[in-house]
Amino acid sequence: MGFAASQGRLLMLVARKNELEFQLQFIQQQRMFWGNLMTLLMQKQASTAVGGSMDPNSAAAQQLTVAQARVAQMDKMLEMQGNRLEKQREAIVTEMEAVNKVISKNIQQSFSLMGRG
């Protein structure tokens, strides 16, 4: 691969890496939202259990349990998506290192050719 092609490939990889990092940040924000919601649901469940005003078999208690399960499922899906994106990011970083080596090699070859003339 020539110098210009390598430089173009590196620029494309940097753009993709930045896009993946942005997506990872967005996923982390979503996970924080769902984590905060889970905390609120747990607090609601704890406050009603301490006060003794809610029967564990009541519809409200069951709705809380279902809501907690849904929140946990959303968090798990986001975690899996984040892991997939992180693996892609790591692969791109590895490829960027390889392209950087090719660019360095091209530069060294160019200077050695200029020195011989």
PDB file of C-alpha atoms in Angstrom, residues 61-111:
ATOM      1  CA  ALA A  61     -45.745  -5.368  44.120  1.00  0.00           C
ATOM      2  CA  GLN A  62     -45.908  -7.578  41.054  1.00  0.00           C
ATOM      3  CA  GLN A  63     -45.731  -4.524  38.788  1.00  0.00           C
ATOM      4  CA  LEU A  64     -42.601  -3.382  40.616  1.00  0.00           C
ATOM      5  CA  THR A  65     -41.043  -6.805  40.143  1.00  0.00           C
ATOM      6  CA  VAL A  66     -41.906  -6.827  36.433  1.00  0.00           C
ATOM      7  CA  ALA A  67     -40.521  -3.303  36.009  1.00  0.00           C
ATOM      8  CA  GLN A  68     -37.279  -4.313  37.734  1.00  0.00           C
ATOM      9  CA  ALA A  69     -36.946  -7.328  35.442  1.00  0.00           C
ATOM     10  CA  ARG A  70     -37.473  -5.155  32.355  1.00  0.00           C
ATOM     11  CA  VAL A  71     -34.896  -2.631  33.528  1.00  0.00           C
ATOM     12  CA  ALA A  72     -32.404  -5.418  34.226  1.00  0.00           C
ATOM     13  CA  GLN A  73     -33.056  -6.858  30.755  1.00  0.00           C
ATOM     14  CA  MET A  74     -32.487  -3.452  29.112  1.00  0.00           C
ATOM     15  CA  ASP A  75     -29.226  -3.026  31.017  1.00  0.00           C
ATOM     16  CA  LYS A  76     -28.059  -6.485  29.955  1.00  0.00           C
ATOM     17  CA  MET A  77     -28.844  -5.732  26.295  1.00  0.00           C
ATOM     18  CA  LEU A  78     -26.960  -2.439  26.496  1.00  0.00           C
ATOM     19  CA  GLU A  79     -24.020  -4.165  28.166  1.00  0.00           C
ATOM     20  CA  MET A  80     -23.834  -6.741  25.371  1.00  0.00           C
ATOM     21  CA  GLN A  81     -24.060  -4.023  22.723  1.00  0.00           C
ATOM     22  CA  GLY A  82     -21.303  -2.066  24.498  1.00  0.00           C
ATOM     23  CA  ASN A  83     -19.073  -5.141  24.639  1.00  0.00           C
ATOM     24  CA  ARG A  84     -19.569  -5.716  20.903  1.00  0.00           C
ATOM     25  CA  LEU A  85     -18.681  -2.100  20.109  1.00  0.00           C
ATOM     26  CA  GLU A  86     -15.653  -2.219  22.414  1.00  0.00           C
ATOM     27  CA  LYS A  87     -14.324  -5.295  20.580  1.00  0.00           C
ATOM     28  CA  GLN A  88     -14.755  -3.480  17.270  1.00  0.00           C
ATOM     29  CA  ARG A  89     -12.905  -0.471  18.687  1.00  0.00           C
ATOM     30  CA  GLU A  90     -10.040  -2.673  19.862  1.00  0.00           C
ATOM     31  CA  ALA A  91      -9.780  -4.269  16.396  1.00  0.00           C
ATOM     32  CA  ILE A  92      -9.632  -0.832  14.804  1.00  0.00           C
ATOM     33  CA  VAL A  93      -6.908   0.301  17.218  1.00  0.00           C
ATOM     34  CA  THR A  94      -4.885  -2.785  16.266  1.00  0.00           C
ATOM     35  CA  GLU A  95      -5.363  -2.052  12.568  1.00  0.00           C
ATOM     36  CA  MET A  96      -4.393   1.592  13.131  1.00  0.00           C
ATOM     37  CA  GLU A  97      -1.115   0.427  14.668  1.00  0.00           C
ATOM     38  CA  ALA A  98      -0.435  -1.758  11.629  1.00  0.00           C
ATOM     39  CA  VAL A  99      -1.194   1.097   9.219  1.00  0.00           C
ATOM     40  CA  ASN A 100       1.058   3.420  11.234  1.00  0.00           C
ATOM     41  CA  LYS A 101       3.891   0.901  10.809  1.00  0.00           C
ATOM     42  CA  VAL A 102       3.285   0.799   7.055  1.00  0.00           C
ATOM     43  CA  ILE A 103       3.357   4.607   6.915  1.00  0.00           C
ATOM     44  CA  SER A 104       6.595   4.713   8.900  1.00  0.00           C
ATOM     45  CA  LYS A 105       8.129   2.120   6.594  1.00  0.00           C
ATOM     46  CA  ASN A 106       7.064   4.138   3.534  1.00  0.00           C
ATOM     47  CA  ILE A 107       8.618   7.272   4.993  1.00  0.00           C
ATOM     48  CA  GLN A 108      11.885   5.471   5.746  1.00  0.00           C
ATOM     49  CA  GLN A 109      12.013   4.040   2.240  1.00  0.00           C
ATOM     50  CA  SER A 110      11.351   7.460   0.725  1.00  0.00           C
ATOM     51  CA  PHE A 111      14.146   9.077   2.705  1.00  0.00           C
TER      52      PHE A 111
END
